[in-house]
Amino acid sequence: MKNKLIEIGQIAPKFSRRKLLGGAATAAVAIVQTAQGKNLQQAITVGDLPDDPTKVVGTLAGEVGTRSSFEKLVKKPSDISSRSPLQDFYGMITPSDLHFERHHAGVPTIDPNKHELLIHGLVEKPLVFKLSDLKRFPSVSRIAFLECSGNYRTGKETLSPQEICGLTSQSEWTGVKLSTLFREVGVKPNASWFLAEGGDAAVMTRSIPVKKGWDDAIIAYAQNGEALRPEQGYPVRLFLPGWEGNTSVKWLRRLELSDAPFMTREETSKYTESVNGKIRQFSFDIDARSIITYPSYPQRIEKGWVEIRGLAWSGRGKVVQVEVSTNAGKSWQLARLQEPILDKAHVQFRYLWEWKGESTEIMSRVTDETGYVQPTYQQLIAARGADGGYHFNAIASWQIKPDGAVLHKPEK
Amino acid sequence: MPKTLSRVLLTVVLLPLLIPTLGVFHAENPPQTPSQNIASDTAHFPRSFGLGRVATQVEIKKLDIDVRPDGKGLPIGSGISAKGKSIFELKCAPCHGIGGVGGPNGSLVSSVPAAGKRPERTIGNYWPYATTVFDYVRRAMPFNAPGSLTDEEVYHLTAYLLHANKIIDETTVIDAKSLPKVVMPAHQLFIPDNRKGGPEIK
């Protein structure tokens, strides 16, 4: 370690420590030593960019990687959530630091060595698991999306995919199957629901049918190959594939098996939707949805071949097909789907289009394996009434202007 | 490929496949589960992994703060609206408005909406169970000091919020017996989601 620092000093003598640490307009990286004596890669200001990178020895290996300072990927935060920049992604995995956030009383700081998960209620043997216990059980990994059910915006032209539906992200989640823990505690036959409770300041709770616990629920402690991010529930969360994000309770501290739902605030006052004068509750499944992420606002296109790209997903299973329209919905063509097409996962789609400069609208719609076809905004309003609300998965359209500008088409 | 290397590769690939058939881990009694594949997934699991420790009743009680619609989980104590009103003005009104109407963090009490506006969703017109008021306020409010209220204070506040929403009268004492019996105006509006996929848009 010590040697390394000397080497850096020798190689890059013109980088002052101040330059290494500061500067708003930054590019490239160098290694600096932190107060704790750790080597970290650090951005260097644009002014320090070498004219010819082949003539200057580059930055040496570091302890953690960096994102190129030329890449300005940011979530879009509000007081209660932060949206993923869907338009900036390639492939199907969301970088962990860009996974959307939604919490009800901030992100707690939890000591993983003190954190415990209690499982009690209608069980033979109530047990408390430390994180280290959970990690010793047989493990499982699964790539799946996580979407907040309150994930729809429209109403103005200047909305990006991030703003329309940036509350969806995809990771590889690793943990222990909840069914494994259910066996361990001996869930009683009369248990039909369980309460999942978080250890944040909202002590957030949801009731989940026990069947989901047996089917595919994961008690996750890792995301994309490393421990969960604090924003995603560090050190341990519930992960329910395909279900509305709120049910995948983060910072999980307690599960209580019961013979009835608990009717918590998050499943009555919130996360319920008006449907023709009634209030629909326990809408767990995420309805199939897709969105074109390229081209989209605020991008601009040029005449010629455009590869239309986007994401499609369904909480009820696999994506079967995605269709794209380049003439405002008059006709639809099949898009190509990128393998692997996973169950309850974001799938990437592509459609090659030659744009000749005409003014038009482009849009996508997904069909899932249950035969459900993503509806239009008008179809949803006709089916549910005009109140909007959760689980709004309408087709989103982009207007293409003759000058190449791309604008969201606000729904009315 | 050199012979030795291919043998190494074979061993590495096959070994994990062989383990289940060795019969070292054999479940005596596969659990009754709704899903077929879980049972087969876990066929090679031992009956118990022996991980975790048994929870004591004392530690369960400390964490088990939830309240169900049938009243299970409600603590001893009671409350009345008049006392709740003064606690509310002190600890809640800055965020939820005087009388629970129009604060920066949302109304809790129903009021007549301004002309052309939809009524705000409140305890009075949108909450199906009165027990949820107790459960939620005790666990999460006040937002700036969650978990700081005594059970007695939460009972008073619950009585106040129900009375302000014209659901109970001002003399009703709210306790573990009476709270589950309060019928909320929105109760009959709630229906469970019955969608199962398929082409229908609902």
XYZ file of C-alpha atoms in Angstrom:
614
model
C 0.000 0.000 0.000
C 2.705 2.414 1.042
C 4.752 1.647 -2.064
C 1.760 2.279 -4.228
C 1.318 5.780 -2.900
C 4.919 6.657 -3.557
C 4.534 5.337 -7.084
C 1.549 7.541 -7.662
C 3.420 10.537 -6.399
C 6.175 9.792 -8.841
C 3.959 9.194 -11.790
C 1.588 12.092 -11.437
C 3.585 14.858 -9.777
C 1.540 17.603 -11.409
C -1.662 16.597 -9.583
C -1.776 18.570 -6.386
C -3.774 16.998 -3.548
C -6.247 19.844 -3.731
C -6.883 19.280 -7.389
C -7.309 15.593 -6.755
C -9.955 16.165 -4.162
C -11.949 19.029 -5.571
C -13.509 20.606 -8.608
C -17.043 20.548 -9.895
C -16.126 19.812 -13.517
C -14.271 16.572 -13.104
C -12.978 13.911 -15.419
C -10.588 10.964 -15.296
C -9.414 9.410 -12.050
C -6.375 9.208 -9.812
C -5.708 7.508 -6.530
C -5.711 9.535 -3.344
C -5.192 8.570 0.238
C -8.105 9.123 2.580
C -7.879 10.211 6.220
C -8.099 6.525 7.172
C -5.050 5.854 5.038
C -7.022 4.038 2.359
C -6.304 4.358 -1.313
C -9.317 5.466 -3.312
C -9.747 6.314 -6.925
C -10.744 9.920 -7.222
C -11.896 12.137 -10.059
C -9.488 14.692 -11.497
C -10.648 18.043 -12.855
C -11.165 18.421 -16.593
C -8.388 20.996 -16.686
C -5.972 18.232 -15.731
C -6.955 16.000 -18.649
C -3.878 14.964 -20.605
C -4.011 15.936 -24.283
C -2.868 12.468 -25.255
C -3.654 9.652 -22.819
C -1.157 7.433 -24.611
C 1.684 9.656 -23.405
C 0.882 9.690 -19.672
C 0.828 6.683 -17.400
C -2.699 6.264 -16.167
C -4.176 5.789 -12.735
C -3.068 2.690 -10.890
C -5.366 0.030 -9.576
C -7.623 1.173 -6.755
C -9.672 -0.331 -3.951
C -13.026 0.592 -5.420
C -13.909 1.425 -8.986
C -15.240 4.725 -10.216
C -17.786 5.826 -12.763
C -16.183 7.897 -15.521
C -16.585 11.528 -14.644
C -17.909 12.068 -18.150
C -20.980 10.029 -17.203
C -23.534 12.056 -15.282
C -25.932 9.392 -14.118
C -28.166 10.639 -11.350
C -31.333 9.608 -9.622
C -34.039 12.222 -9.351
C -34.871 12.707 -5.704
C -37.968 14.145 -4.048
C -38.616 14.169 -0.285
C -39.964 10.631 -0.322
C -38.465 8.882 -3.341
C -35.684 8.947 -5.892
C -36.130 7.813 -9.489
C -33.838 5.664 -11.609
C -32.498 7.247 -14.836
C -34.038 4.594 -17.112
C -33.017 6.536 -20.231
C -29.332 6.184 -19.329
C -29.251 2.418 -18.824
C -28.051 -0.341 -21.131
C -29.025 -3.959 -20.672
C -31.259 -5.188 -17.910
C -29.413 -4.629 -14.631
C -29.758 -1.386 -12.697
C -26.443 -0.271 -11.171
C -26.991 -0.576 -7.421
C -26.299 3.079 -6.689
C -28.948 4.063 -9.233
C -31.670 1.719 -7.965
C -34.771 3.761 -7.188
C -35.535 4.654 -3.582
C -38.826 4.927 -1.765
C -39.083 5.071 1.975
C -41.534 6.384 4.527
C -39.213 7.889 7.117
C -35.757 8.032 5.586
C -32.952 5.482 5.290
C -31.967 4.106 8.705
C -28.393 3.381 9.739
C -28.314 -0.169 11.070
C -25.407 -2.049 12.629
C -25.391 -5.418 10.847
C -23.820 -7.093 13.872
C -26.719 -6.049 16.083
C -29.544 -6.507 13.593
C -31.835 -9.496 14.159
C -34.856 -10.991 12.446
C -37.595 -12.355 14.700
C -40.129 -14.848 13.315
C -43.042 -15.565 15.625
C -46.820 -15.884 15.844
C -48.420 -19.054 14.452
C -45.202 -21.082 14.443
C -44.006 -24.140 16.361
C -40.787 -22.463 17.431
C -40.335 -18.675 17.416
C -36.753 -17.945 16.401
C -34.391 -14.980 16.254
C -31.819 -14.951 13.456
C -28.687 -12.880 13.320
C -27.473 -11.809 9.902
C -24.695 -14.391 10.157
C -27.347 -17.095 10.789
C -29.278 -16.055 7.693
C -26.131 -16.254 5.587
C -25.461 -19.839 6.694
C -28.757 -21.149 5.305
C -28.879 -22.509 1.729
C -28.874 -19.435 -0.490
C -30.577 -18.443 -3.693
C -30.023 -15.716 -6.304
C -32.567 -14.321 -8.684
C -32.694 -11.474 -11.184
C -36.012 -9.669 -10.913
C -37.431 -6.189 -11.148
C -38.739 -4.190 -8.224
C -41.330 -1.516 -8.987
C -43.227 0.885 -6.768
C -46.942 0.636 -7.565
C -47.204 4.435 -7.509
C -45.081 4.747 -10.636
C -46.900 6.791 -13.245
C -46.594 10.415 -14.299
C -48.015 12.295 -17.240
C -49.468 15.770 -17.754
C -46.662 17.649 -19.501
C -44.448 17.182 -22.546
C -41.141 17.663 -20.778
C -41.058 14.351 -18.929
C -38.224 11.826 -19.279
C -38.628 8.050 -18.755
C -37.107 8.633 -15.324
C -39.895 11.052 -14.473
C -42.705 9.001 -16.033
C -41.807 5.679 -14.418
C -38.366 5.780 -12.787
C -39.603 3.909 -9.723
C -38.632 0.577 -11.234
C -35.209 -1.062 -11.170
C -33.693 -4.493 -11.569
C -31.067 -6.327 -9.556
C -29.778 -9.764 -8.850
C -31.000 -10.446 -5.320
C -29.341 -13.026 -3.093
C -30.531 -14.389 0.204
C -32.316 -17.301 1.821
C -35.696 -18.447 0.604
C -38.378 -17.547 3.105
C -39.717 -21.098 2.691
C -36.448 -22.361 4.193
C -37.023 -20.195 7.273
C -40.704 -21.183 7.383
C -39.579 -24.832 7.662
C -37.118 -23.913 10.368
C -39.707 -22.207 12.597
C -42.490 -24.656 11.691
C -45.269 -22.489 10.281
C -48.615 -23.773 11.575
C -51.264 -24.947 9.080
C -53.733 -22.239 10.141
C -51.308 -19.421 9.327
C -52.658 -17.659 6.242
C -50.951 -14.239 6.409
C -47.759 -12.844 7.818
C -46.814 -9.352 8.857
C -43.467 -8.028 7.629
C -42.054 -5.189 9.702
C -39.132 -2.889 8.933
C -36.638 -1.453 11.383
C -36.789 2.095 9.987
C -38.343 5.105 11.734
C -41.703 4.306 10.080
C -41.472 0.732 11.469
C -43.254 0.021 8.204
C -45.540 -2.975 8.008
C -47.353 -4.982 5.351
C -49.490 -8.132 5.502
C -48.501 -10.829 3.008
C -50.355 -14.064 2.202
C -48.343 -17.013 3.547
C -48.564 -18.673 0.131
C -46.232 -16.020 -1.315
C -43.780 -16.847 1.451
C -43.768 -20.524 0.438
C -43.722 -19.778 -3.293
C -40.841 -17.443 -4.062
C -40.189 -14.893 -1.288
C -36.531 -14.229 -0.514
C -34.999 -12.824 2.641
C -32.333 -10.915 0.757
C -29.013 -9.707 2.128
C -27.252 -9.029 -1.161
C -27.826 -7.127 -4.372
C -25.741 -7.353 -7.529
C -22.981 -9.288 -5.857
C -22.481 -7.268 -2.681
C -24.344 -6.499 0.515
C -27.626 -4.613 0.051
C -27.310 -0.860 -0.259
C -28.728 1.022 2.767
C -31.372 2.556 0.479
C -32.439 -0.970 -0.488
C -32.753 -2.316 3.025
C -29.301 -2.984 4.463
C -28.635 -5.362 6.094
C -31.673 -7.502 5.215
C -34.967 -7.105 3.381
C -37.912 -9.074 2.162
C -37.991 -9.505 -1.611
C -41.252 -10.559 -3.258
C -40.719 -11.120 -7.005
C -43.298 -9.417 -9.203
C -45.142 -7.706 -6.327
C -45.615 -4.014 -5.686
C -42.402 -2.650 -4.203
C -43.869 -1.584 -0.871
C -44.508 -5.228 0.106
C -40.782 -6.025 -0.155
C -40.231 -4.568 3.297
C -36.723 -3.202 3.832
C -34.560 -3.265 6.961
C -36.614 -6.315 7.919
C -36.726 -7.000 11.643
C -39.842 -9.086 12.277
C -42.238 -11.532 10.648
C -45.420 -12.498 12.496
C -47.509 -15.413 11.235
C -51.231 -14.861 11.627
C -54.649 -16.143 10.534
C -55.797 -12.741 9.195
C -54.317 -9.630 7.586
C -53.364 -6.820 9.951
C -54.835 -3.969 7.863
C -51.839 -1.705 8.305
C -51.859 1.904 7.106
C -49.765 0.914 4.079
C -52.445 -1.524 2.853
C -55.512 0.613 3.595
C -54.878 4.362 3.502
C -52.040 3.914 0.982
C -51.274 1.421 -1.808
C -55.003 0.971 -2.550
C -56.793 2.360 -5.592
C -60.229 3.674 -6.472
C -61.992 1.412 -8.931
C -65.456 2.556 -9.972
C -66.425 3.900 -6.567
C -64.870 1.005 -4.634
C -61.377 0.860 -3.124
C -59.311 -2.053 -4.375
C -56.948 -3.529 -1.813
C -54.095 -6.062 -1.849
C -53.333 -5.448 -5.531
C -50.045 -7.251 -5.171
C -49.115 -8.130 -8.754
C -47.408 -5.529 -10.898
C -49.317 -5.325 -14.179
C -47.354 -5.784 -17.396
C -45.728 -2.634 -18.637
C -43.210 -1.293 -21.123
C -41.637 2.018 -22.029
C -39.406 3.223 -24.851
C -36.294 4.656 -23.194
C -34.611 5.637 -26.487
C -35.498 7.907 -28.135
C -37.158 9.836 -25.325
C -37.288 13.345 -23.867
C -34.914 15.273 -23.686
C -33.031 13.433 -26.447
C -33.070 14.470 -30.091
C -32.858 12.191 -33.111
C -31.409 12.566 -36.577
C -32.764 11.326 -39.869
C -31.799 7.792 -40.759
C -31.827 4.566 -38.811
C -32.891 4.762 -35.201
C -32.772 1.747 -32.905
C -35.802 2.193 -30.683
C -34.954 0.666 -27.299
C -36.857 0.076 -24.134
C -37.773 -2.078 -21.180
C -40.748 -4.396 -20.673
C -41.806 -6.410 -17.641
C -44.666 -8.174 -15.894
C -45.242 -9.131 -12.289
C -47.336 -12.087 -13.420
C -44.641 -13.958 -15.288
C -42.632 -13.677 -18.463
C -42.831 -11.112 -21.211
C -44.097 -12.852 -24.351
C -43.903 -10.035 -26.861
C -43.408 -6.313 -27.210
C -44.924 -4.397 -30.094
C -43.810 -0.980 -31.257
C -45.816 1.546 -33.218
C -44.100 4.340 -35.137
C -47.335 5.816 -36.505
C -49.222 6.858 -33.368
C -50.760 3.445 -32.773
C -52.259 2.875 -36.229
C -50.159 -0.244 -36.752
C -47.838 -2.297 -34.566
C -44.665 -4.287 -35.294
C -42.935 -6.920 -33.207
C -39.828 -5.757 -31.379
C -36.845 -8.060 -30.775
C -36.430 -9.239 -27.204
C -32.980 -9.579 -25.672
C -32.270 -12.934 -24.021
C -32.496 -13.972 -21.272
C -36.207 -13.395 -20.884
C -36.670 -14.041 -17.188
C -39.765 -14.511 -15.075
C -40.861 -11.244 -13.405
C -37.911 -9.374 -14.838
C -37.179 -6.337 -16.976
C -36.548 -7.418 -20.547
C -34.812 -5.226 -23.083
C -36.513 -4.740 -26.440
C -35.330 -3.202 -29.721
C -36.924 -2.128 -32.946
C -35.067 -0.760 -35.945
C -36.807 2.223 -37.515
C -35.915 4.492 -40.393
C -36.966 8.033 -39.564
C -37.402 10.237 -42.611
C -38.132 13.438 -40.755
C -41.887 13.118 -40.417
C -43.802 14.271 -37.381
C -45.179 11.187 -35.606
C -45.668 9.371 -32.298
C -43.874 6.231 -31.178
C -44.923 3.860 -28.405
C -44.602 0.287 -27.140
C -46.953 -2.245 -25.601
C -46.117 -5.534 -23.915
C -48.014 -8.825 -23.731
C -47.239 -11.166 -20.830
C -47.605 -14.915 -20.583
C -51.093 -14.661 -19.080
C -52.287 -13.003 -22.303
C -52.546 -9.546 -20.727
C -51.813 -6.688 -23.137
C -50.597 -3.375 -21.735
C -53.550 -0.966 -21.951
C -53.817 2.623 -23.076
C -54.515 5.398 -20.598
C -58.078 5.634 -21.935
C -58.646 1.894 -21.444
C -57.526 2.148 -17.817
C -59.763 5.135 -17.129
C -62.689 3.349 -18.794
C -62.115 0.261 -16.640
C -61.437 1.947 -13.296
C -62.835 5.472 -13.363
C -60.975 8.754 -13.512
C -59.275 8.702 -10.102
C -55.938 7.392 -11.313
C -53.824 6.175 -8.434
C -51.677 3.109 -7.931
C -50.981 0.389 -10.504
C -51.223 2.677 -13.487
C -49.344 0.906 -16.269
C -50.549 2.804 -19.330
C -48.748 2.872 -22.670
C -46.521 5.980 -22.799
C -46.076 7.750 -26.149
C -43.297 9.979 -27.466
C -43.974 12.719 -29.997
C -41.295 13.023 -32.656
C -41.063 16.569 -34.020
C -39.751 17.349 -37.543
C -36.609 18.889 -36.016
C -35.863 15.624 -34.194
C -37.044 16.777 -30.770
C -38.689 14.073 -28.657
C -41.466 15.004 -26.240
C -43.725 12.977 -23.977
C -47.339 12.952 -25.100
C -49.388 14.006 -22.071
C -52.483 11.856 -21.536
C -55.831 13.474 -20.896
C -7.604 -30.365 -23.704
C -4.968 -32.154 -21.558
C -6.357 -35.261 -19.873
C -5.767 -34.134 -16.311
C -7.446 -30.799 -16.855
C -10.553 -32.357 -18.341
C -10.747 -34.706 -15.367
C -10.538 -31.775 -12.983
C -13.297 -29.987 -14.843
C -15.509 -33.042 -14.785
C -15.128 -33.414 -11.060
C -15.925 -29.782 -10.450
C -19.014 -29.882 -12.609
C -20.373 -33.189 -11.402
C -19.748 -32.968 -7.708
C -22.538 -30.528 -6.919
C -24.953 -32.689 -8.882
C -23.975 -35.771 -6.932
C -24.481 -34.390 -3.450
C -28.262 -34.681 -3.355
C -28.123 -38.358 -4.331
C -25.628 -39.230 -1.604
C -28.449 -39.225 0.864
C -26.464 -37.430 3.540
C -29.134 -34.819 4.048
C -32.459 -36.508 3.977
C -35.614 -34.832 5.164
C -37.661 -37.185 7.302
C -40.844 -35.245 6.825
C -41.073 -32.828 3.934
C -43.329 -30.009 5.128
C -46.852 -29.543 3.816
C -46.494 -26.692 1.406
C -48.723 -25.300 -1.314
C -45.974 -25.513 -3.899
C -44.643 -28.719 -5.454
C -41.241 -27.381 -6.405
C -40.482 -26.173 -2.886
C -40.888 -29.720 -1.607
C -38.490 -31.081 -4.233
C -36.066 -28.174 -3.735
C -35.811 -28.951 -0.086
C -35.818 -32.755 -0.332
C -32.126 -32.820 0.551
C -32.471 -30.381 3.465
C -32.066 -31.612 7.012
C -35.186 -31.328 9.141
C -33.587 -28.347 10.869
C -30.402 -26.412 10.252
C -30.216 -25.606 13.930
C -29.584 -21.930 13.218
C -30.993 -18.998 15.168
C -31.988 -18.982 18.796
C -35.378 -19.504 20.386
C -37.098 -16.166 21.051
C -38.201 -15.543 24.634
C -41.706 -14.266 25.371
C -40.169 -11.118 26.845
C -38.323 -10.201 23.672
C -41.309 -11.037 21.486
C -43.503 -8.786 23.609
C -41.081 -5.906 23.250
C -41.206 -6.011 19.449
C -44.774 -7.194 18.897
C -46.442 -3.784 18.645
C -48.971 -4.468 15.905
C -52.715 -4.123 16.388
C -55.205 -6.129 14.315
C -58.792 -5.149 13.375
C -60.132 -7.641 15.944
C -58.254 -5.737 18.649
C -55.493 -8.298 19.115
C -52.423 -6.370 20.228
C -54.207 -3.426 21.843
C -52.600 -2.555 25.189
C -54.329 -1.654 28.448
C -55.359 1.971 28.793
C -58.089 4.214 27.411
C -58.596 7.605 25.863
C -61.126 10.364 25.263
C -61.380 12.985 22.568
C -61.038 16.072 24.787
C -57.636 14.940 26.070
C -56.575 13.902 22.591
C -57.401 17.359 21.275
C -54.847 19.090 23.475
C -52.136 16.534 22.669
C -52.945 16.942 18.985
C -52.638 20.715 19.065
C -49.256 20.426 20.735
C -47.677 17.513 18.860
C -49.512 17.068 15.584
C -51.199 20.273 14.387
C -48.001 21.897 13.047
C -47.863 19.196 10.383
C -51.500 18.122 10.049
C -53.299 21.439 10.601
C -55.488 22.861 13.362
C -58.255 20.354 13.920
C -56.438 17.947 11.578
C -57.339 19.902 8.444
C -54.997 21.465 5.888
C -51.519 20.985 7.357
C -48.349 20.711 5.253
C -48.276 16.912 5.682
C -51.901 16.236 4.860
C -55.315 16.392 6.483
C -56.402 13.648 8.851
C -59.934 14.960 9.282
C -62.592 15.212 6.559
C -63.812 18.659 5.571
C -65.965 20.077 2.816
C -63.732 20.424 -0.262
C -63.379 23.742 -2.059
C -65.689 24.076 -5.067
C -64.535 21.875 -7.938
C -61.980 20.035 -5.761
C -62.047 16.344 -4.843
C -62.310 15.674 -1.119
C -58.951 14.913 0.522
C -58.517 11.301 1.586
C -58.699 11.141 5.352
C -59.366 8.816 8.254
C -63.037 9.829 7.995
C -63.590 8.939 4.353
C -60.859 6.468 3.396
C -59.738 4.378 6.400
C -61.543 1.003 6.710
C -60.474 0.117 10.283
C -60.224 2.246 13.428
C -57.540 -0.029 14.872
C -55.171 1.124 12.122
C -55.225 4.647 13.604
C -53.901 3.338 16.894
C -51.343 1.039 15.259
C -49.989 3.656 12.877
C -49.834 6.615 15.251
C -48.098 4.510 17.890
C -45.460 3.157 15.504
C -44.739 6.129 13.258
C -45.950 9.453 14.677
C -45.154 12.199 15.422
C -42.938 12.078 12.331
C -40.151 14.018 14.051
C -40.219 11.822 17.178
C -41.563 8.391 16.171
C -42.353 5.966 18.943
C -42.321 8.684 21.610
C -46.014 8.576 22.593
C -47.308 6.600 25.578
C -50.112 4.088 24.977
C -52.431 6.388 26.929
C -51.592 9.329 24.644
C -52.194 7.166 21.573
C -55.639 6.174 22.924
C -56.511 9.854 23.503
C -55.307 10.821 20.021
C -57.237 7.944 18.437
C -60.406 9.050 20.240
C -59.822 12.611 19.096
C -59.226 11.706 15.434
C -62.346 9.497 15.379
C -64.461 12.172 17.028
C -63.118 14.981 14.800
C -64.140 12.817 11.830
C -67.655 12.494 13.356
C -67.312 8.722 13.737
C -67.753 8.617 17.540
C -69.261 11.167 19.918
C -67.158 13.117 22.357
C -68.055 10.996 25.365
C -67.025 7.634 23.859
C -64.152 6.060 25.768
C -61.705 4.331 23.433
C -59.996 1.229 24.780
C -59.094 -2.337 23.773
C -62.788 -3.311 23.926
C -64.441 -0.378 22.196
C -61.922 0.433 19.435
C -62.400 -2.777 17.382
C -66.176 -2.167 17.464
C -65.986 1.247 15.812
C -67.371 0.938 12.279
C -65.554 3.172 9.821
C -67.462 4.989 7.032
C -65.112 3.650 4.332
C -65.281 0.040 5.509
C -67.853 -1.124 2.986
C -65.909 0.403 0.080
C -62.942 -1.947 0.350
C -62.715 -4.935 -1.983
C -59.775 -7.316 -2.413
C -58.047 -7.449 -5.792
C -59.412 -10.455 -7.691
C -57.407 -10.083 -10.883
C -55.486 -13.138 -11.957
C -53.925 -11.990 -15.226
C -55.407 -12.690 -18.635
C -56.600 -10.269 -21.284
C -59.197 -8.356 -19.267
C -58.312 -4.775 -18.262
C -59.647 -4.123 -14.756
